[in-house]
Amino acid sequence: PITIAVPANTPGGVYTATLTLRNSESECVSEEYVITVTVLEINAGLIGSNQSVCVTKLPDPFTSVQDASAVPNAALEYQWQQSTEGCDYEEFTDIENADAATYTVPEKLQQTTYYRRKVTATLNNVNCEAFSNCIQVKLLPVDCGQFPWSGNE
């Protein structure tokens, strides 16, 4: 088998090369093949910033500061994920029906929770994943219903 190794920093795009089969003794060319390699480069984009929220309030909706992109153009799908273990924790859980560029938490939090956006780019039936930055929604253990502010910092 022939293996083509693409360096990690290769920009996304379509690359073409010619593979020439040559007899090592006579130098005669027996066959030539054109090889096309597509390198998919994916950028997960950026999501909004950390928040603090009272136990009686919902977090502000999470915004897409920078949408995801892929080179060359590929179909992109979003999936929001959450964890209660922190941004460095590798095991995030998919949030059901949270597949848009932005996300609104539907119910009050029970504890400080961390969120990120997974982006899957599909090109030529091959999937590639990348993850946005992680944000923290810190739960403040107070009832903000009696304060004049919204409950979000």
mmCIF file of C-alpha atoms in Angstrom:
data_model
loop_
_atom_site.group_PDB
_atom_site.id
_atom_site.type_symbol
_atom_site.label_atom_id
_atom_site.label_comp_id
_atom_site.label_asym_id
_atom_site.label_seq_id
_atom_site.Cartn_x
_atom_site.Cartn_y
_atom_site.Cartn_z
ATOM 1 C CA PRO A 1 0.000 0.000 0.000
ATOM 2 C CA ILE A 2 0.966 3.588 -0.601
ATOM 3 C CA THR A 3 0.441 6.023 2.241
ATOM 4 C CA ILE A 4 0.251 9.761 1.773
ATOM 5 C CA ALA A 5 1.022 11.683 4.958
ATOM 6 C CA VAL A 6 -0.290 15.229 5.033
ATOM 7 C CA PRO A 7 1.507 17.536 7.499
ATOM 8 C CA ALA A 8 -0.687 18.769 10.373
ATOM 9 C CA ASN A 9 -0.415 22.430 9.356
ATOM 10 C CA THR A 10 -1.456 21.898 5.720
ATOM 11 C CA PRO A 11 -4.141 24.461 4.793
ATOM 12 C CA GLY A 12 -7.502 23.105 3.715
ATOM 13 C CA GLY A 13 -7.919 22.660 -0.017
ATOM 14 C CA VAL A 14 -7.676 20.243 -2.897
ATOM 15 C CA TYR A 15 -4.204 19.093 -3.900
ATOM 16 C CA THR A 16 -3.244 17.185 -7.032
ATOM 17 C CA ALA A 17 -0.090 15.151 -7.692
ATOM 18 C CA THR A 18 1.091 12.602 -10.207
ATOM 19 C CA LEU A 19 2.298 9.192 -9.089
ATOM 20 C CA THR A 20 4.794 7.798 -11.583
ATOM 21 C CA LEU A 21 5.659 4.085 -11.555
ATOM 22 C CA ARG A 22 9.145 3.614 -12.923
ATOM 23 C CA ASN A 23 11.330 0.539 -13.337
ATOM 24 C CA SER A 24 14.305 1.098 -11.036
ATOM 25 C CA GLU A 25 16.759 -0.549 -13.443
ATOM 26 C CA SER A 26 15.655 0.689 -16.840
ATOM 27 C CA GLU A 27 14.072 3.974 -15.671
ATOM 28 C CA CYS A 28 11.164 3.204 -17.994
ATOM 29 C CA VAL A 29 7.840 4.637 -16.902
ATOM 30 C CA SER A 30 5.215 1.933 -16.774
ATOM 31 C CA GLU A 31 2.250 3.929 -15.507
ATOM 32 C CA GLU A 32 1.229 7.338 -14.199
ATOM 33 C CA TYR A 33 -1.691 8.095 -11.906
ATOM 34 C CA VAL A 34 -3.157 11.449 -11.009
ATOM 35 C CA ILE A 35 -3.910 11.564 -7.300
ATOM 36 C CA THR A 36 -6.221 14.120 -5.733
ATOM 37 C CA VAL A 37 -6.075 14.696 -1.998
ATOM 38 C CA THR A 38 -8.643 16.849 -0.220
ATOM 39 C CA VAL A 39 -7.556 18.304 3.103
ATOM 40 C CA LEU A 40 -10.503 19.436 5.205
ATOM 41 C CA GLU A 41 -9.707 22.320 7.528
ATOM 42 C CA ILE A 42 -12.420 23.083 10.076
ATOM 43 C CA ASN A 43 -12.781 26.059 12.401
ATOM 44 C CA ALA A 44 -15.384 25.577 15.163
ATOM 45 C CA GLY A 45 -15.853 29.315 15.612
ATOM 46 C CA LEU A 46 -16.363 31.128 18.899
ATOM 47 C CA ILE A 47 -19.287 31.236 21.300
ATOM 48 C CA GLY A 48 -20.295 33.942 23.798
ATOM 49 C CA SER A 49 -18.673 34.571 27.146
ATOM 50 C CA ASN A 50 -18.889 33.316 30.726
ATOM 51 C CA GLN A 51 -21.908 34.243 32.825
ATOM 52 C CA SER A 52 -23.042 34.192 36.433
ATOM 53 C CA VAL A 53 -26.702 33.583 37.132
ATOM 54 C CA CYS A 54 -28.890 33.356 40.228
ATOM 55 C CA VAL A 55 -30.699 30.123 41.023
ATOM 56 C CA THR A 56 -34.022 31.771 40.118
ATOM 57 C CA LYS A 57 -32.935 32.993 36.666
ATOM 58 C CA LEU A 58 -32.074 31.517 33.286
ATOM 59 C CA PRO A 59 -28.728 32.262 31.647
ATOM 60 C CA ASP A 60 -28.698 34.698 28.742
ATOM 61 C CA PRO A 61 -28.806 32.932 25.360
ATOM 62 C CA PHE A 62 -25.415 31.771 24.105
ATOM 63 C CA THR A 63 -24.376 33.648 21.001
ATOM 64 C CA SER A 64 -22.232 32.698 18.064
ATOM 65 C CA VAL A 65 -19.455 35.278 18.097
ATOM 66 C CA GLN A 66 -17.908 33.590 15.061
ATOM 67 C CA ASP A 67 -19.716 30.914 13.050
ATOM 68 C CA ALA A 68 -17.939 27.707 12.129
ATOM 69 C CA SER A 69 -16.281 27.368 8.741
ATOM 70 C CA ALA A 70 -14.590 24.723 6.639
ATOM 71 C CA VAL A 71 -12.140 24.787 3.726
ATOM 72 C CA PRO A 72 -13.018 23.543 1.204
ATOM 73 C CA ASN A 73 -16.725 24.157 1.697
ATOM 74 C CA ALA A 74 -18.334 21.296 3.583
ATOM 75 C CA ALA A 75 -21.718 20.663 5.147
ATOM 76 C CA LEU A 76 -21.605 21.875 8.765
ATOM 77 C CA GLU A 77 -23.708 20.649 11.684
ATOM 78 C CA TYR A 78 -23.777 22.078 15.188
ATOM 79 C CA GLN A 79 -24.277 20.192 18.451
ATOM 80 C CA TRP A 80 -24.188 21.949 21.812
ATOM 81 C CA GLN A 81 -22.646 20.036 24.706
ATOM 82 C CA GLN A 82 -22.478 20.482 28.458
ATOM 83 C CA SER A 83 -20.472 19.321 31.451
ATOM 84 C CA THR A 84 -20.539 20.013 35.167
ATOM 85 C CA GLU A 85 -16.881 19.012 35.537
ATOM 86 C CA GLY A 86 -15.179 22.015 33.918
ATOM 87 C CA CYS A 87 -13.844 23.143 30.562
ATOM 88 C CA ASP A 88 -10.804 20.855 30.724
ATOM 89 C CA TYR A 89 -12.955 17.785 31.277
ATOM 90 C CA GLU A 90 -12.937 15.617 28.151
ATOM 91 C CA GLU A 91 -16.380 14.061 28.627
ATOM 92 C CA PHE A 92 -19.048 16.533 27.504
ATOM 93 C CA THR A 93 -22.631 15.371 26.939
ATOM 94 C CA ASP A 94 -24.687 16.263 23.869
ATOM 95 C CA ILE A 95 -27.725 18.407 24.646
ATOM 96 C CA GLU A 96 -30.860 17.020 23.024
ATOM 97 C CA ASN A 97 -32.307 19.206 20.216
ATOM 98 C CA ALA A 98 -29.500 21.776 20.594
ATOM 99 C CA ASP A 99 -28.243 21.859 17.021
ATOM 100 C CA ALA A 100 -28.205 25.524 15.983
ATOM 101 C CA ALA A 101 -25.385 28.078 15.903
ATOM 102 C CA THR A 102 -26.809 29.613 19.108
ATOM 103 C CA TYR A 103 -28.362 28.034 22.179
ATOM 104 C CA THR A 104 -30.803 29.036 24.913
ATOM 105 C CA VAL A 105 -30.822 27.041 28.154
ATOM 106 C CA PRO A 106 -34.480 25.954 28.565
ATOM 107 C CA GLU A 107 -34.577 25.553 32.345
ATOM 108 C CA LYS A 108 -32.893 26.841 35.493
ATOM 109 C CA LEU A 109 -29.544 25.325 36.318
ATOM 110 C CA GLN A 110 -28.963 23.137 39.362
ATOM 111 C CA GLN A 111 -25.211 23.791 39.478
ATOM 112 C CA THR A 112 -22.414 25.567 37.664
ATOM 113 C CA THR A 113 -22.334 24.191 34.134
ATOM 114 C CA TYR A 114 -19.889 24.426 31.231
ATOM 115 C CA TYR A 115 -20.886 24.591 27.572
ATOM 116 C CA ARG A 116 -19.206 24.221 24.207
ATOM 117 C CA ARG A 117 -20.327 23.795 20.602
ATOM 118 C CA LYS A 118 -19.254 20.768 18.589
ATOM 119 C CA VAL A 119 -19.086 21.280 14.838
ATOM 120 C CA THR A 120 -19.106 18.384 12.399
ATOM 121 C CA ALA A 121 -17.996 19.068 8.831
ATOM 122 C CA THR A 122 -18.917 16.468 6.217
ATOM 123 C CA LEU A 123 -17.124 16.303 2.886
ATOM 124 C CA ASN A 124 -17.141 13.313 0.523
ATOM 125 C CA ASN A 125 -18.970 11.265 3.184
ATOM 126 C CA VAL A 126 -16.151 11.823 5.680
ATOM 127 C CA ASN A 127 -16.856 13.560 8.998
ATOM 128 C CA CYS A 128 -14.432 15.794 10.852
ATOM 129 C CA GLU A 129 -15.154 17.336 14.269
ATOM 130 C CA ALA A 130 -13.927 20.448 16.045
ATOM 131 C CA PHE A 131 -14.937 22.201 19.258
ATOM 132 C CA SER A 132 -15.491 25.856 20.099
ATOM 133 C CA ASN A 133 -14.188 27.586 23.167
ATOM 134 C CA CYS A 134 -15.816 26.577 26.427
ATOM 135 C CA ILE A 135 -17.899 28.931 28.557
ATOM 136 C CA GLN A 136 -18.860 28.701 32.220
ATOM 137 C CA VAL A 137 -22.274 29.547 33.614
ATOM 138 C CA LYS A 138 -21.602 30.003 37.312
ATOM 139 C CA LEU A 139 -24.628 29.398 39.502
ATOM 140 C CA LEU A 140 -24.934 31.930 42.327
ATOM 141 C CA PRO A 141 -26.652 30.414 45.367
ATOM 142 C CA VAL A 142 -29.021 33.357 45.872
ATOM 143 C CA ASP A 143 -32.616 34.169 44.938
ATOM 144 C CA CYS A 144 -32.411 37.239 42.732
ATOM 145 C CA GLY A 145 -36.158 37.695 42.526
ATOM 146 C CA GLN A 146 -35.994 40.512 45.071
ATOM 147 C CA PHE A 147 -33.226 42.463 43.378
ATOM 148 C CA PRO A 148 -33.851 45.044 40.666
ATOM 149 C CA TRP A 149 -31.230 43.535 38.342
ATOM 150 C CA SER A 150 -31.854 40.695 35.896
ATOM 151 C CA GLY A 151 -29.845 38.106 37.821
ATOM 152 C CA ASN A 152 -27.116 37.862 35.201
ATOM 153 C CA GLU A 153 -23.680 39.430 35.583
#
